[in-house]
Structure formats: structure tokens, C-alpha cells
Amino acid sequence: MSRNVVIGLEIHLQLKTKTKLFCGCSTDYIGATPNTNVCPICLAVPGSLPVINDHAVDLAVKMGLGLHCDIKDKTRFHRKHYFYADLPKAYQITQYEHAIAQGGYLDIVADGKEKRVHLDHLHLEEDAGKLVHPTSDGRLSGAAYSLVDYNRGGMPLSEIVSMPDMNSPAEAIAYITQIRQLARYLEVSDGEMESGSLRVDVNVSLSNADGSLGTRVELKNINSLKSIERALEYEIARQNRVLDEGGQLVQETRLWDDAAGVTRSMRSKEGARDYRYYAEMDLAPIDAKPDYVEKIRAAMPEMPWDKRARFTEQYGISFEESQQLTEQRETADYFEALVASGAPAVKAANWMRMEVQRILRDAGMEITDFPVAAKELGSLIAKVESRDLSNTQAKDVLGAMYDGGLSLDAALKKCGAAGGRLTAEALCAVISKIFAEQPGAVETIKNGADKKGAKQKFLQGLVMRETRGSADPTEVAKTLAEMLAK
Amino acid sequence: MDFQKLSAREIAAGVKAGKFTAVEAARDAIERIKKYDKKYNSIVTLCEERAMAEAEAIDAAVARGEETGPLAGVPYAVKDNFCTQAIETTCGSKMLKGWLPPYDATAVKNMKEAGAVLVGKANMDEFAMGSTTESSVFGPTLNPRDTGRVPGGSSGGSAAAVAAGFVPIALGSDTGGSVRQPAAFCGVQGMKPSYGQISRYGIVAYASSLDQVGGLTKNIADMALVMEALAKPDDNDTTCDAYERPSFTAAVSGASLAGKKIAVLTGYDRDSIDKPLVEAADRAVEICRAAGAEIIEASLPVTMEHTVACYYMVALGDASSKLACYDGMRYGHHEDGKNLSEMYKRSRMEGFGEEVRRRILVGTCILTRGYYENYFVPATKVRQLISNEFKELFKKADALICPIVPALAYKRGLVEEDPVRMYLGDVFTTMANLAGLPSVSINLGFTPEGLPTCVQMLAPRFGDAELLSCAAVIENAAGAPEPVTEKEGC
């Protein structure tokens, strides 16, 4: 029996602010000594009161606008209560009924098809502290005691809750990737899963034959895109199997065990907590007036999908090329600078995707750290276009510019390509020299015994090597043929 | 110098004029507390070292001819739920016994800026929950007017310290009458300003939407000085309003009721209130009329019927939330347990007293799914109705007069047997907190047995200066209460 897969996602994005959501403590906590980025407010010391970080509100509004949400002018916070060591106040300050951004959607491309994923809302909340269990594998079980690090407590998060609009693991992955890209474009978040600045909870169910929704299972604790894909595949298979065997699914929260590759039950609906949501009276409501929202909207950069569409249109490159070039805003900026410096768009795209990407990949480097200025690379490509340099030569020159940190001129000199394009006379001289060195091969060709053209290709290769790539291969082939015909 | 007889204003003037020093005033207050407070237990921690340092700084400034604050050299006490840097702050609870806050409350900072000298932390009902100051881990405070009676609560220690003449000023916190009711019981003036008038930063919370810093003083002119020192916007408290405050002292010095409309509360059962208190309210009305005010009658049917129930829903729900941070982990009382849950249970069971546990449990219940919809949500709606009723009233009147407490100071131990009766005693005080209004308790003299009688005045939100002006008129006619005069040790 075939059942439809229904997936909804909750994504926590850590906002890129300098200070925490409700106090002045630094957000730069990775690697910091435990419990050093803390103050009376984030430790819930008696008498302390939270004060909203306006910049976090700006970023949430920005992300909301990017996701086509409706920004609410009057919003407020609630307290979500639970007793646990990671939560100093014993409640988390979060937005509940009155989230700052409501509705919205995100268009994704999965399996080559475009699809619109609708959103429920985006809200602001503070992060909890982190528990450290002194066991060899870092797990709670077997630990005699646990330590708490409150450096992460109070970090600003925006939670983006989607509607259950995704129908395959591939769509879920495309959605997360697209959210991450947007967050980076807007400089709202680093969006890194490894460091925890992007975290995903997955809701998955199988719809019944009549289209009604099946029992929903929530998956937590998944730390990479690969794991999300695996967890979803496992869970879909598990649910199908249970239903195939005539069993019943229970509404529950399950944890993904990455090592074992399985999901395990954490708590059922009956064990669900009553959070006793209660209005946070210590914080005045947020008043996002229309002119404030418009100011943020006006300062927003071009959206990644708009850029992608514009690139294919304006530069005549393929969708895939455009997608690659716009994946990171900085890559797109570099590409446009390259084109602006005179490089033809299609060639520039090729250079970016092949040579530049290869260097970055090998060096484990980001485009922002790439030492060759777009203008310099543009001049190099221009030399290839005017046939002053061959592709091979140009690649060597780029390598020299990157490795030695050289300017274009210095790199050209170093590679012996400074003289510019090989003249026709020089080429003839080289060919004559090769003929003199390889009389046998010349003889074979002139006798018409080089049926497959192997000897001619061999000679061409020698010419290319002799000219160290400064000759244009088409020109070499043409001249070679002319001289052999004499 | 007999400092006990001086008001805050007189002490500041004396210090500035070089008639005596701030150190002398502080030393005198501390010595008298040491000598006589065994009898009342109003001060639980003396801040001798800090007081001397603060007083010396004032004296040095005076000697240099520098401008000193309006409360220069005035000794004062704060309720033990105000955070004071490196000085034990307990909220009268075993839960916080020995806790030294890393910072000063904004109110404490502002008092220092005005020149006041902190001499002690005042006793209180545990976590400000109670009406008798009998639930403190330091033991009960006794009423200086009659030690067989309670000083009221929860700022009972603050009220008693002023009534005993130890300090001319004490600060308290008022969530449902916790400043005004003990002021009434101890025969001093007490004020809870509008919600949002004074920063709550550093005041250990009871209920966020109701708590407000209040003042206890010998007279209304001193109250104006205190309010002027405290009522300022604060970046650390977003609920503290940013509006520009008028001059409270100017309002008091030019006090007049000519042309004012004063409403008198009707529609409550006068027979259920102790007779001297009904008479005090009547007398206050006559004073206002004689001073040229137009008297109108007004009833607040929704408020009078629902204020106490509504107050306890709102306050206890909030308290259960704000007191959840006491888990024995980072500060405060800690008990070991087999696991996290047991550690929490034992720390809270041992750390909190009975009244606090009762209120946390009721509050938790109120916020639990089902009860929340049936009790808490209706309470917030009723709160809005109460607010609206006052808004309507203050369209017609500048201020409202009514009793502040239904009974004269309770005998000790009386209320312990019947907490509900204690709760019902809050009928006239809680409405000001629910509606966010300013309210003062004004002393109208004493019964033949020496028990204080008093009246309450309320005004529209942020009409605090006007309210003090009206209160000054009543005080001028009735006379400010003199503190108890201590002659010998005990």
C-alpha cells in the first residue's frame, strides 16, 4: 500500500548578534571557558530583569521579510516553564501566541521541480545552557553527576516553523539548504549545523489513503543534513512497516541515534509537558511599527532566488551554473566583479566553477579569503580571450598568482608568458625545429601512412610543449597542417 | 542632637548646613537600632561598614562645598528583598539565607545618588507573601505602637523601623498592599506609586505585573523627596516608564484642594470595618471638603466584588513562575538528592516556608492547562474591567478616598489560623496594584488605645504628584504621626 510522506520542520537559527537576547553578555561562546559569558540576567539572579536586544529583533524581522512573512506590529513574549538544570529561570522566554513574523513561504527546488513550502511563523526565543556529562561518550547515562555551562544560555534564536508541506527527504533537505542560504545572504545567522547555529527538529507522518494525516512523530537531536536524510528514510520505512504489519503508530518524540542509524522513543504524547505558558510581564511588548519594518526591508540585499534568476537571464548561463554561483552571496559578488572587469560572463562562470572552486576546495578556503582580486583574474581571462595566453598558460599563471601571492604581471613573468601571444613566424620556427628533430614522423605523414593521424597529433603535442602553452592549439594545428602539406 | 525627632528633610538640611554630620546621623541610627530593636526585630542586617563609608563620603562632599543630594546624610533602611551589593539579602527566607547579591538594586543606587545612607535591611514576610511579618526566617517583627500586635506585612520591618524612630525613611515593595497596610498598622505614611514609576531592577520579584517599590516615611513632604529620588526611567527595567516626571516636592509644597473633585467610595459594607477606621475615612472626607474640594460619591461594583480573588489569581500565578528559579543550583538553599528531581524537591521543600509553598502550589495549579482557561484567563479579564472602572471614575474625579484596611492592627498569631481571612484583609489595597494606580496610606491619628487609624487615597496612573499634593492637605489638617519615643533599653 502506498502512503504519502508528510514532513514539517522546525528550524532554530542562532542570530548573529554581538550580545545575548536579554542581556549584554557576549555571544562569542565557542571555546570560551564555561560560565564566563554570564551575568545576573542570564543566570536568573534574584532581582534581575531581561531587556530585549533590539538588534536581535532587527534580524528576526529581516529573516521574516526574506521568508515573505507578515510582520506583526504588536508582539510580546511568554514564559515557557520547565524545571531542568539548563534553564536558570526555570522558564524559557519565547514567543508563543504573538510571534513577530506570521505566515510566509519559501520556494525550493527539489528533484528538479519547484515547490512552495508554506510557513506557520517565525519567532524569537532564548537558548538554554548546555549540560556536560563526565562520561567517556558524553552521554547522560552512567554519569555520576553533570555540569552546566550557561555560556549558551540566553543566546538569541529564531525558530522557523513550516507547515507540513514537504513530501520527501529530498524536499526537506532542499528546504533546509534554502533557509540556510537565505540566513547567510541576510547575514542573520552563520547557519552552521556543526556549531549548532542551525538546528532542525523534524515532524514526519504518513497520510492515509483518504488523504487524512496520519500519526505524527517528532525527531530530535539530528546534527547534519546527511543525518536528517538518513533519519527521515529510516523513520518513513519504520512507519510503513508498522502500518503494513497492521500495527498502530503512537504520537511521540523520538531521538535519532546516528551511530546505530535508528530512531528511539523519547517520550509519548501522554508524557508531553504542560509548559504553563504565561505572559512575560518583565518585558514591555515589542512595537514593530510599519516605518521600522520598511526601513529594514529597504536595507535588504537581493534575495538568493532573485539573484539566481537574474544570473541566468542576464549572463546567459545555465540554471545549475547560476545556482552554484549564487549559493553564497560572496561568490556571486566575486563573479559579478569579474564580469564587471571585462571578462565575458560565460567564460567567467567557467573559471569560477572550475579553477577558482578547485583552488578553494584544495585549500579549504572561503571565497572571501581568496587572495586574487576579481579585477586581476578578469585581466587574466581577457588575455585568454585575446589569445595572448592559452588556457593552460592562464591556469599556470592563476596558480602562480594564488601560490606566490603575485600580481598578474609578476605571475606572467614568472611563468615565462610575459611576452604575450606567439607570433606566426615564431610558431613556424618552432615547427621547423620539431620537423628537424622528428624526420621519421614527418616522413610517415608525407607518405600518407599516418592513417589515423596519430603521428600528426604527436607532433602537435611536441609543438605545444615547446611553446609551453603560449600557442593557440587551433592555430598550431592549422599551421602544422599547412607546413606538412608543403 | 535628637535625630529621632527629625524628618528626612531636616536631617539633609542639617548636614548641608554643617549643624551635624552624616556620620553622626548614621551612627545615631545604628546605635539606636542596636539598643532598641531587640524589642521589635525590625532590622535583620545592619550595614554598619557601608553606612559609615557612605556617610563619610557625604561629609567630605559637604566639606569640599560640593552640591550634595536632596537626601544628603539621611539614614534609611530597605526591605530585605532589595538587592544590596555584598550585603546579605534574604527575602526573609531560608532559601536565600547568606546570599550576597553581586549588585545594588536601581532603587538603592538612586537613593545613594540622592545622598541617603543605607543603615540596615528590614524584616519582611518570606518572599513578601503575607500581611503580618510573622513568616520571616528571622522571626516576627513586633508593632512598635503595641508589641502585642503585628506590624502588618509584608514590609512590616520597614514600617516598624520608621514607627520606632530608627530611620526617617524606609523602602518597601508593594504587590498587593505590602507597603500601605503596614504603614497603616504602624502609624506612618506609606505610598505605592504608579506601576512603571520606579525601576524594579534588583527587587526580588513576587509578581512582575504588580510589584512596585514603595516608601514609608514620617510625613508626606519626606515621601515627595523619596519619590523624587526614585522615580526615574531605567534601561534595566523595560516596564519602568520613560515619561518625564513632574516635581513631587513642588506638588507637595503648593498643596491645595480648591476646585478639586474628590470621590468617596460607597457601596461597601461599613459595618464589616473596624469603627475607628470608618470614622477616619469620614474625617478625611470632611478635611477635603473644608479645604475646598467638591466631594462626589462613587461606587466600584466590579472592583469591590472581585479585587481580592482577581489579585490572588494574578499574583500567585506570577509568583509560581518567578519563584521557580530557586532550584538549589546556582545560589540559595541546596539539599542533595538521588537525582535532579529529588534535589529540586528537597531544596524547595526545605528552603521555602509554608506560606510560600502554599502560594507556589496554588499558582502552579492556576497556570496549569484547564485551570488556566477557567481561572487565570477570566482573572486577567476581570483585571481589565477593574482598570476600566477606575478609568471611568477618574474622568469625573481627581482622587478617590476609601479605607485602606478593614481592621486595626491584628493581634499576633491571629491570622496564622485562618489564611483566607488574611487574604480578605487585602480588599482595599489590591485594587491599586491590579489597576497600576498610585495610592497612599495617610495616618489620621490614633485610637484611645494608641492604635493607628488611617485612610487611603488613590489617583489616576502617573498622577502621583497630584496624589501627594492631596495627601499633604489631609496630613496638614490631621498632623503627621510622631514615632514611638524610646527612653530606655529593653
Coordinates of C-alpha atoms in Angstrom, one line a residue, chain A residues 39-52 78-79 81-91 96-97 131 144 146 148 150 272-285, chain B residues 83 96 99 101-103 195 199-205 208-209 235-239 314 317-318 320-327 329-331 340 344 348 363-365 367-370 372 376 383:
Chain A
C39 CA 25.7 37.9 34.2
P40 CA 22.9 38.3 36.8
I41 CA 20.3 38.4 34.0
C42 CA 21.3 35.2 32.1
L43 CA 21.8 33.4 35.4
A44 CA 18.4 34.4 36.7
V45 CA 20.0 36.0 39.8
P46 CA 17.1 37.3 42.0
G47 CA 16.0 40.8 41.2
S48 CA 17.4 40.8 37.6
L49 CA 15.2 41.6 34.7
P50 CA 15.5 40.9 31.0
V51 CA 16.0 43.7 28.5
I52 CA 15.3 42.9 24.8
H78 CA 5.8 34.4 27.0
R79 CA 7.4 32.2 29.7
H81 CA 8.1 26.7 32.1
Y82 CA 10.0 23.5 32.8
F83 CA 12.4 22.5 35.6
Y84 CA 15.7 21.5 34.2
A85 CA 19.3 22.3 35.1
D86 CA 20.0 24.0 31.7
L87 CA 17.3 26.6 32.3
P88 CA 18.3 29.1 35.1
K89 CA 14.9 30.9 35.4
A90 CA 13.1 27.5 35.1
Y91 CA 11.3 29.1 32.2
Y96 CA 4.0 32.0 21.8
E97 CA 0.7 33.3 20.5
L131 CA 24.8 20.1 30.1
A144 CA 27.6 10.3 38.4
S146 CA 26.5 16.6 35.3
V148 CA 26.2 23.0 33.4
Y150 CA 25.5 28.7 30.9
A272 CA 4.1 15.6 27.0
R273 CA 4.9 18.6 29.2
D274 CA 2.4 21.2 30.2
Y275 CA 4.6 24.2 29.8
R276 CA 2.2 26.6 31.6
Y277 CA 2.7 29.3 29.1
Y278 CA 2.4 32.7 30.8
A279 CA 2.8 36.2 29.5
E280 CA 6.3 37.6 30.3
M281 CA 5.4 40.6 32.3
D282 CA 9.1 41.7 32.8
L283 CA 9.4 42.7 29.2
A284 CA 7.4 45.5 27.5
P285 CA 5.7 44.4 24.3
Chain B
C83 CA 19.5 43.6 46.3
L96 CA 18.3 32.9 50.4
W99 CA 23.2 35.2 49.9
P101 CA 24.0 39.8 45.7
P102 CA 26.6 40.9 43.2
Y103 CA 24.8 44.2 42.6
Y195 CA 3.2 50.8 38.2
S199 CA 12.5 50.7 38.5
R200 CA 12.0 47.2 39.8
Y201 CA 15.5 46.1 38.8
G202 CA 17.1 44.4 41.8
I203 CA 13.9 43.9 43.7
V204 CA 13.5 40.2 44.2
A205 CA 10.3 39.6 42.4
S208 CA 6.1 41.1 37.9
S209 CA 3.0 43.0 36.8
D235 CA 17.4 51.0 31.0
N236 CA 17.5 47.8 33.1
D237 CA 13.7 47.7 33.5
T238 CA 11.7 48.0 30.4
T239 CA 8.4 48.2 32.4
V314 CA -2.7 37.1 39.1
G317 CA 0.3 32.6 39.0
D318 CA 3.1 35.0 38.6
S320 CA 4.8 30.4 40.9
S321 CA 6.7 31.4 37.8
K322 CA 9.1 33.9 39.3
L323 CA 10.0 31.7 42.3
A324 CA 10.8 28.7 40.0
C325 CA 14.4 29.9 39.7
Y326 CA 15.1 28.8 43.3
D327 CA 16.2 25.3 42.5
M329 CA 21.6 25.0 41.8
R330 CA 23.3 28.4 41.4
Y331 CA 22.5 30.2 44.7
L340 CA 17.9 16.1 39.8
Y344 CA 14.9 20.2 43.4
R348 CA 12.5 23.8 47.7
G363 CA -0.1 29.5 41.5
T364 CA 1.2 26.4 39.6
C365 CA -2.3 25.0 39.7
L367 CA -1.4 28.2 35.3
T368 CA -1.9 24.5 34.5
R369 CA -3.9 23.6 31.4
G370 CA -7.6 23.7 32.1
Y372 CA -5.5 28.4 33.2
F376 CA -6.4 32.7 35.1
R383 CA -8.4 42.9 35.9

